[in-house]
Amino acid sequence: MKVVAVIPARHGSTRFPGKPMALISEKPMIQHVYQRVKASNNIDSVIVATDHDDIYQAVIEFGGEAIITREDHESGSDRMAEVASKVDGDLFLNVQGDEPLIRTELIDQIVKLALDNEESVVTAKVKIENIEDLNSPNVVKVVADNHENAMYFSRSPIPYNRSIEPIHYFKHLGIYCFPKKTLEQFVTLPKSILEKTEMLEQLRLLDNGINIKVLETNYDAIGVDTPEDILKVERILEAQHG
């Protein structure tokens, strides 16, 4: 099966315009993400899906592949679906373009699980270690069943713990691997009530009976939301490289 990784990269951002082009250790952020995804042995091709010519040109200049997509997409999944309509592939992996520290190992694990579960969407989760993340509506929580199938995603802490027993809460990581036919179906479905309520598009999948496998990992996503986050990422990169 051919596996295509798509990195949506919008130029417009309320808090950080031009974010994919922000320099991190002298390279644009989109290049860091691209190279980490490209290093996966399970990926056949990597494509940056962007709505802006500057990002497109930057990707071409560092030797990557990019496609110009429409400007009016509401989500990264919609942008990925446009790429899937133009590119041959069986599985399409959506990797967020603002995570320059994405681990290649996590990509390998997600694709392997997707290859073993060809009818399911595959995503990932990590244990929440602090109360701030648990209570933050910006940190999406996920509950899965005993077979690691997603039961629900929420911005609220779930499940509510009425017992005295300690439990683990899990953060949802925004990386998805779609079978092509599921991706094509997903973007044609109307937004569900739960999706509109929580503002979480993955709930549209669950509301329509589409299974989501959830891989547990110890990798915690570190995204770049503001210019201040660039310094945090640079410090981590310096520590990783000694």
PDB file of N, CA, C and O in Angstrom, residues 125-128 133-137 139-145 150-162 167-172 194 198 200 202-203 206:
ATOM      1  N   LYS A 125      -2.381   9.083  21.391  1.00  0.00           N
ATOM      2  CA  LYS A 125      -2.652   9.715  22.680  1.00  0.00           C
ATOM      3  C   LYS A 125      -1.433   9.563  23.579  1.00  0.00           C
ATOM      4  O   LYS A 125      -0.592   8.691  23.381  1.00  0.00           O
ATOM      5  N   VAL A 126      -1.353  10.445  24.591  1.00  0.00           N
ATOM      6  CA  VAL A 126      -0.265  10.395  25.562  1.00  0.00           C
ATOM      7  C   VAL A 126      -0.850  10.733  26.932  1.00  0.00           C
ATOM      8  O   VAL A 126      -1.807  11.508  27.031  1.00  0.00           O
ATOM      9  N   LYS A 127      -0.299  10.133  27.972  1.00  0.00           N
ATOM     10  CA  LYS A 127      -0.798  10.400  29.322  1.00  0.00           C
ATOM     11  C   LYS A 127      -0.606  11.865  29.690  1.00  0.00           C
ATOM     12  O   LYS A 127       0.428  12.460  29.393  1.00  0.00           O
ATOM     13  N   ILE A 128      -1.614  12.421  30.329  1.00  0.00           N
ATOM     14  CA  ILE A 128      -1.523  13.796  30.824  1.00  0.00           C
ATOM     15  C   ILE A 128      -0.844  13.769  32.183  1.00  0.00           C
ATOM     16  O   ILE A 128      -1.244  13.025  33.076  1.00  0.00           O
ATOM     17  N   ASP A 133      -2.823  20.920  32.011  1.00  0.00           N
ATOM     18  CA  ASP A 133      -3.259  20.331  30.743  1.00  0.00           C
ATOM     19  C   ASP A 133      -4.615  19.657  30.889  1.00  0.00           C
ATOM     20  O   ASP A 133      -5.459  19.729  29.985  1.00  0.00           O
ATOM     21  N   LEU A 134      -4.828  19.003  32.017  1.00  0.00           N
ATOM     22  CA  LEU A 134      -6.099  18.313  32.232  1.00  0.00           C
ATOM     23  C   LEU A 134      -7.271  19.284  32.180  1.00  0.00           C
ATOM     24  O   LEU A 134      -8.322  18.981  31.607  1.00  0.00           O
ATOM     25  N   ASN A 135      -7.100  20.447  32.750  1.00  0.00           N
ATOM     26  CA  ASN A 135      -8.194  21.408  32.845  1.00  0.00           C
ATOM     27  C   ASN A 135      -8.251  22.400  31.686  1.00  0.00           C
ATOM     28  O   ASN A 135      -9.204  23.160  31.575  1.00  0.00           O
ATOM     29  N   SER A 136      -7.240  22.377  30.825  1.00  0.00           N
ATOM     30  CA  SER A 136      -7.206  23.334  29.722  1.00  0.00           C
ATOM     31  C   SER A 136      -8.117  22.891  28.575  1.00  0.00           C
ATOM     32  O   SER A 136      -7.992  21.763  28.071  1.00  0.00           O
ATOM     33  N   PRO A 137      -9.020  23.770  28.113  1.00  0.00           N
ATOM     34  CA  PRO A 137      -9.855  23.420  26.959  1.00  0.00           C
ATOM     35  C   PRO A 137      -9.063  23.358  25.656  1.00  0.00           C
ATOM     36  O   PRO A 137      -9.557  22.834  24.655  1.00  0.00           O
ATOM     37  N   VAL A 139      -6.319  21.651  25.390  1.00  0.00           N
ATOM     38  CA  VAL A 139      -5.744  20.304  25.362  1.00  0.00           C
ATOM     39  C   VAL A 139      -6.901  19.317  25.239  1.00  0.00           C
ATOM     40  O   VAL A 139      -7.711  19.182  26.150  1.00  0.00           O
ATOM     41  N   VAL A 140      -6.973  18.646  24.106  1.00  0.00           N
ATOM     42  CA  VAL A 140      -8.089  17.737  23.841  1.00  0.00           C
ATOM     43  C   VAL A 140      -7.826  16.395  24.520  1.00  0.00           C
ATOM     44  O   VAL A 140      -6.734  15.833  24.411  1.00  0.00           O
ATOM     45  N   LYS A 141      -8.852  15.917  25.218  1.00  0.00           N
ATOM     46  CA  LYS A 141      -8.760  14.637  25.902  1.00  0.00           C
ATOM     47  C   LYS A 141      -9.469  13.551  25.093  1.00  0.00           C
ATOM     48  O   LYS A 141     -10.407  13.832  24.351  1.00  0.00           O
ATOM     49  N   VAL A 142      -9.013  12.300  25.249  1.00  0.00           N
ATOM     50  CA  VAL A 142      -9.626  11.183  24.546  1.00  0.00           C
ATOM     51  C   VAL A 142      -9.812  10.008  25.498  1.00  0.00           C
ATOM     52  O   VAL A 142      -8.986   9.770  26.385  1.00  0.00           O
ATOM     53  N   VAL A 143     -10.916   9.299  25.303  1.00  0.00           N
ATOM     54  CA  VAL A 143     -11.189   8.055  26.030  1.00  0.00           C
ATOM     55  C   VAL A 143     -11.321   6.946  24.991  1.00  0.00           C
ATOM     56  O   VAL A 143     -12.031   7.105  23.987  1.00  0.00           O
ATOM     57  N   ALA A 144     -10.632   5.831  25.213  1.00  0.00           N
ATOM     58  CA  ALA A 144     -10.690   4.690  24.301  1.00  0.00           C
ATOM     59  C   ALA A 144     -11.155   3.449  25.050  1.00  0.00           C
ATOM     60  O   ALA A 144     -11.031   3.367  26.279  1.00  0.00           O
ATOM     61  N   ASP A 145     -11.670   2.471  24.306  1.00  0.00           N
ATOM     62  CA  ASP A 145     -12.134   1.232  24.941  1.00  0.00           C
ATOM     63  C   ASP A 145     -10.974   0.265  25.134  1.00  0.00           C
ATOM     64  O   ASP A 145      -9.807   0.604  24.878  1.00  0.00           O
ATOM     65  N   ALA A 150     -11.384   4.661  19.816  1.00  0.00           N
ATOM     66  CA  ALA A 150     -11.837   5.909  20.442  1.00  0.00           C
ATOM     67  C   ALA A 150     -13.321   5.842  20.764  1.00  0.00           C
ATOM     68  O   ALA A 150     -14.134   5.412  19.939  1.00  0.00           O
ATOM     69  N   MET A 151     -13.673   6.279  21.980  1.00  0.00           N
ATOM     70  CA  MET A 151     -15.065   6.371  22.389  1.00  0.00           C
ATOM     71  C   MET A 151     -15.553   7.816  22.355  1.00  0.00           C
ATOM     72  O   MET A 151     -16.681   8.092  21.988  1.00  0.00           O
ATOM     73  N   TYR A 152     -14.667   8.741  22.740  1.00  0.00           N
ATOM     74  CA  TYR A 152     -15.055  10.155  22.718  1.00  0.00           C
ATOM     75  C   TYR A 152     -13.816  11.032  22.867  1.00  0.00           C
ATOM     76  O   TYR A 152     -12.804  10.628  23.455  1.00  0.00           O
ATOM     77  N   PHE A 153     -13.926  12.236  22.298  1.00  0.00           N
ATOM     78  CA  PHE A 153     -12.914  13.277  22.442  1.00  0.00           C
ATOM     79  C   PHE A 153     -13.606  14.492  23.061  1.00  0.00           C
ATOM     80  O   PHE A 153     -14.753  14.794  22.743  1.00  0.00           O
ATOM     81  N   SER A 154     -12.893  15.201  23.930  1.00  0.00           N
ATOM     82  CA  SER A 154     -13.503  16.366  24.567  1.00  0.00           C
ATOM     83  C   SER A 154     -12.454  17.366  25.010  1.00  0.00           C
ATOM     84  O   SER A 154     -11.297  17.019  25.278  1.00  0.00           O
ATOM     85  N   ARG A 155     -12.900  18.614  25.109  1.00  0.00           N
ATOM     86  CA  ARG A 155     -12.053  19.652  25.691  1.00  0.00           C
ATOM     87  C   ARG A 155     -12.165  19.642  27.214  1.00  0.00           C
ATOM     88  O   ARG A 155     -11.372  20.280  27.906  1.00  0.00           O
ATOM     89  N   SER A 156     -13.136  18.907  27.722  1.00  0.00           N
ATOM     90  CA  SER A 156     -13.312  18.759  29.171  1.00  0.00           C
ATOM     91  C   SER A 156     -12.539  17.540  29.664  1.00  0.00           C
ATOM     92  O   SER A 156     -12.267  16.622  28.884  1.00  0.00           O
ATOM     93  N   PRO A 157     -12.209  17.507  30.966  1.00  0.00           N
ATOM     94  CA  PRO A 157     -11.573  16.303  31.510  1.00  0.00           C
ATOM     95  C   PRO A 157     -12.566  15.140  31.473  1.00  0.00           C
ATOM     96  O   PRO A 157     -13.643  15.219  32.051  1.00  0.00           O
ATOM     97  N   ILE A 158     -12.219  14.074  30.752  1.00  0.00           N
ATOM     98  CA  ILE A 158     -13.064  12.883  30.713  1.00  0.00           C
ATOM     99  C   ILE A 158     -12.202  11.655  30.947  1.00  0.00           C
ATOM    100  O   ILE A 158     -11.052  11.601  30.506  1.00  0.00           O
ATOM    101  N   PRO A 159     -12.706  10.648  31.677  1.00  0.00           N
ATOM    102  CA  PRO A 159     -14.021  10.606  32.316  1.00  0.00           C
ATOM    103  C   PRO A 159     -14.035  11.399  33.628  1.00  0.00           C
ATOM    104  O   PRO A 159     -12.977  11.672  34.200  1.00  0.00           O
ATOM    105  N   TYR A 160     -15.236  11.754  34.069  1.00  0.00           N
ATOM    106  CA  TYR A 160     -15.369  12.365  35.392  1.00  0.00           C
ATOM    107  C   TYR A 160     -15.112  11.283  36.431  1.00  0.00           C
ATOM    108  O   TYR A 160     -15.713  10.213  36.390  1.00  0.00           O
ATOM    109  N   ASN A 161     -14.197  11.544  37.349  1.00  0.00           N
ATOM    110  CA  ASN A 161     -13.819  10.520  38.336  1.00  0.00           C
ATOM    111  C   ASN A 161     -14.599  10.712  39.640  1.00  0.00           C
ATOM    112  O   ASN A 161     -14.239  11.544  40.467  1.00  0.00           O
ATOM    113  N   ARG A 162     -15.658   9.942  39.789  1.00  0.00           N
ATOM    114  CA  ARG A 162     -16.462  10.013  40.999  1.00  0.00           C
ATOM    115  C   ARG A 162     -15.958   9.039  42.063  1.00  0.00           C
ATOM    116  O   ARG A 162     -16.383   9.072  43.212  1.00  0.00           O
ATOM    117  N   ILE A 167      -6.945   7.441  38.241  1.00  0.00           N
ATOM    118  CA  ILE A 167      -7.044   7.002  36.850  1.00  0.00           C
ATOM    119  C   ILE A 167      -6.108   7.835  35.982  1.00  0.00           C
ATOM    120  O   ILE A 167      -5.634   8.892  36.403  1.00  0.00           O
ATOM    121  N   HIS A 168      -5.857   7.326  34.786  1.00  0.00           N
ATOM    122  CA  HIS A 168      -5.025   8.059  33.835  1.00  0.00           C
ATOM    123  C   HIS A 168      -5.919   8.818  32.861  1.00  0.00           C
ATOM    124  O   HIS A 168      -6.908   8.283  32.356  1.00  0.00           O
ATOM    125  N   TYR A 169      -5.566  10.065  32.615  1.00  0.00           N
ATOM    126  CA  TYR A 169      -6.217  10.858  31.583  1.00  0.00           C
ATOM    127  C   TYR A 169      -5.261  10.959  30.392  1.00  0.00           C
ATOM    128  O   TYR A 169      -4.032  10.964  30.566  1.00  0.00           O
ATOM    129  N   PHE A 170      -5.839  11.045  29.194  1.00  0.00           N
ATOM    130  CA  PHE A 170      -5.012  11.043  27.992  1.00  0.00           C
ATOM    131  C   PHE A 170      -5.274  12.260  27.110  1.00  0.00           C
ATOM    132  O   PHE A 170      -6.422  12.643  26.884  1.00  0.00           O
ATOM    133  N   LYS A 171      -4.184  12.823  26.639  1.00  0.00           N
ATOM    134  CA  LYS A 171      -4.217  13.932  25.684  1.00  0.00           C
ATOM    135  C   LYS A 171      -4.230  13.359  24.270  1.00  0.00           C
ATOM    136  O   LYS A 171      -3.484  12.422  23.951  1.00  0.00           O
ATOM    137  N   HIS A 172      -5.080  13.919  23.435  1.00  0.00           N
ATOM    138  CA  HIS A 172      -5.111  13.505  22.039  1.00  0.00           C
ATOM    139  C   HIS A 172      -4.063  14.279  21.249  1.00  0.00           C
ATOM    140  O   HIS A 172      -3.960  15.503  21.356  1.00  0.00           O
ATOM    141  N   LEU A 194     -22.176  17.274  17.835  1.00  0.00           N
ATOM    142  CA  LEU A 194     -21.074  17.196  18.802  1.00  0.00           C
ATOM    143  C   LEU A 194     -19.842  17.949  18.294  1.00  0.00           C
ATOM    144  O   LEU A 194     -19.150  18.617  19.065  1.00  0.00           O
ATOM    145  N   GLU A 198     -18.149  20.946  20.514  1.00  0.00           N
ATOM    146  CA  GLU A 198     -16.788  20.892  21.055  1.00  0.00           C
ATOM    147  C   GLU A 198     -15.770  21.587  20.143  1.00  0.00           C
ATOM    148  O   GLU A 198     -14.642  21.841  20.558  1.00  0.00           O
ATOM    149  N   LEU A 200     -14.464  20.103  17.469  1.00  0.00           N
ATOM    150  CA  LEU A 200     -13.491  19.038  17.235  1.00  0.00           C
ATOM    151  C   LEU A 200     -13.985  18.198  16.058  1.00  0.00           C
ATOM    152  O   LEU A 200     -14.992  17.489  16.167  1.00  0.00           O
ATOM    153  N   GLN A 202     -12.895  15.499  14.700  1.00  0.00           N
ATOM    154  CA  GLN A 202     -12.844  14.055  14.803  1.00  0.00           C
ATOM    155  C   GLN A 202     -14.154  13.460  15.329  1.00  0.00           C
ATOM    156  O   GLN A 202     -14.443  12.278  15.116  1.00  0.00           O
ATOM    157  N   LEU A 203     -14.952  14.284  15.994  1.00  0.00           N
ATOM    158  CA  LEU A 203     -16.247  13.803  16.474  1.00  0.00           C
ATOM    159  C   LEU A 203     -17.200  13.515  15.320  1.00  0.00           C
ATOM    160  O   LEU A 203     -18.120  12.707  15.458  1.00  0.00           O
ATOM    161  N   LEU A 206     -16.753   9.801  14.605  1.00  0.00           N
ATOM    162  CA  LEU A 206     -17.445   8.939  15.554  1.00  0.00           C
ATOM    163  C   LEU A 206     -18.954   9.008  15.378  1.00  0.00           C
ATOM    164  O   LEU A 206     -19.650   7.980  15.459  1.00  0.00           O
TER     165      LEU A 206
END
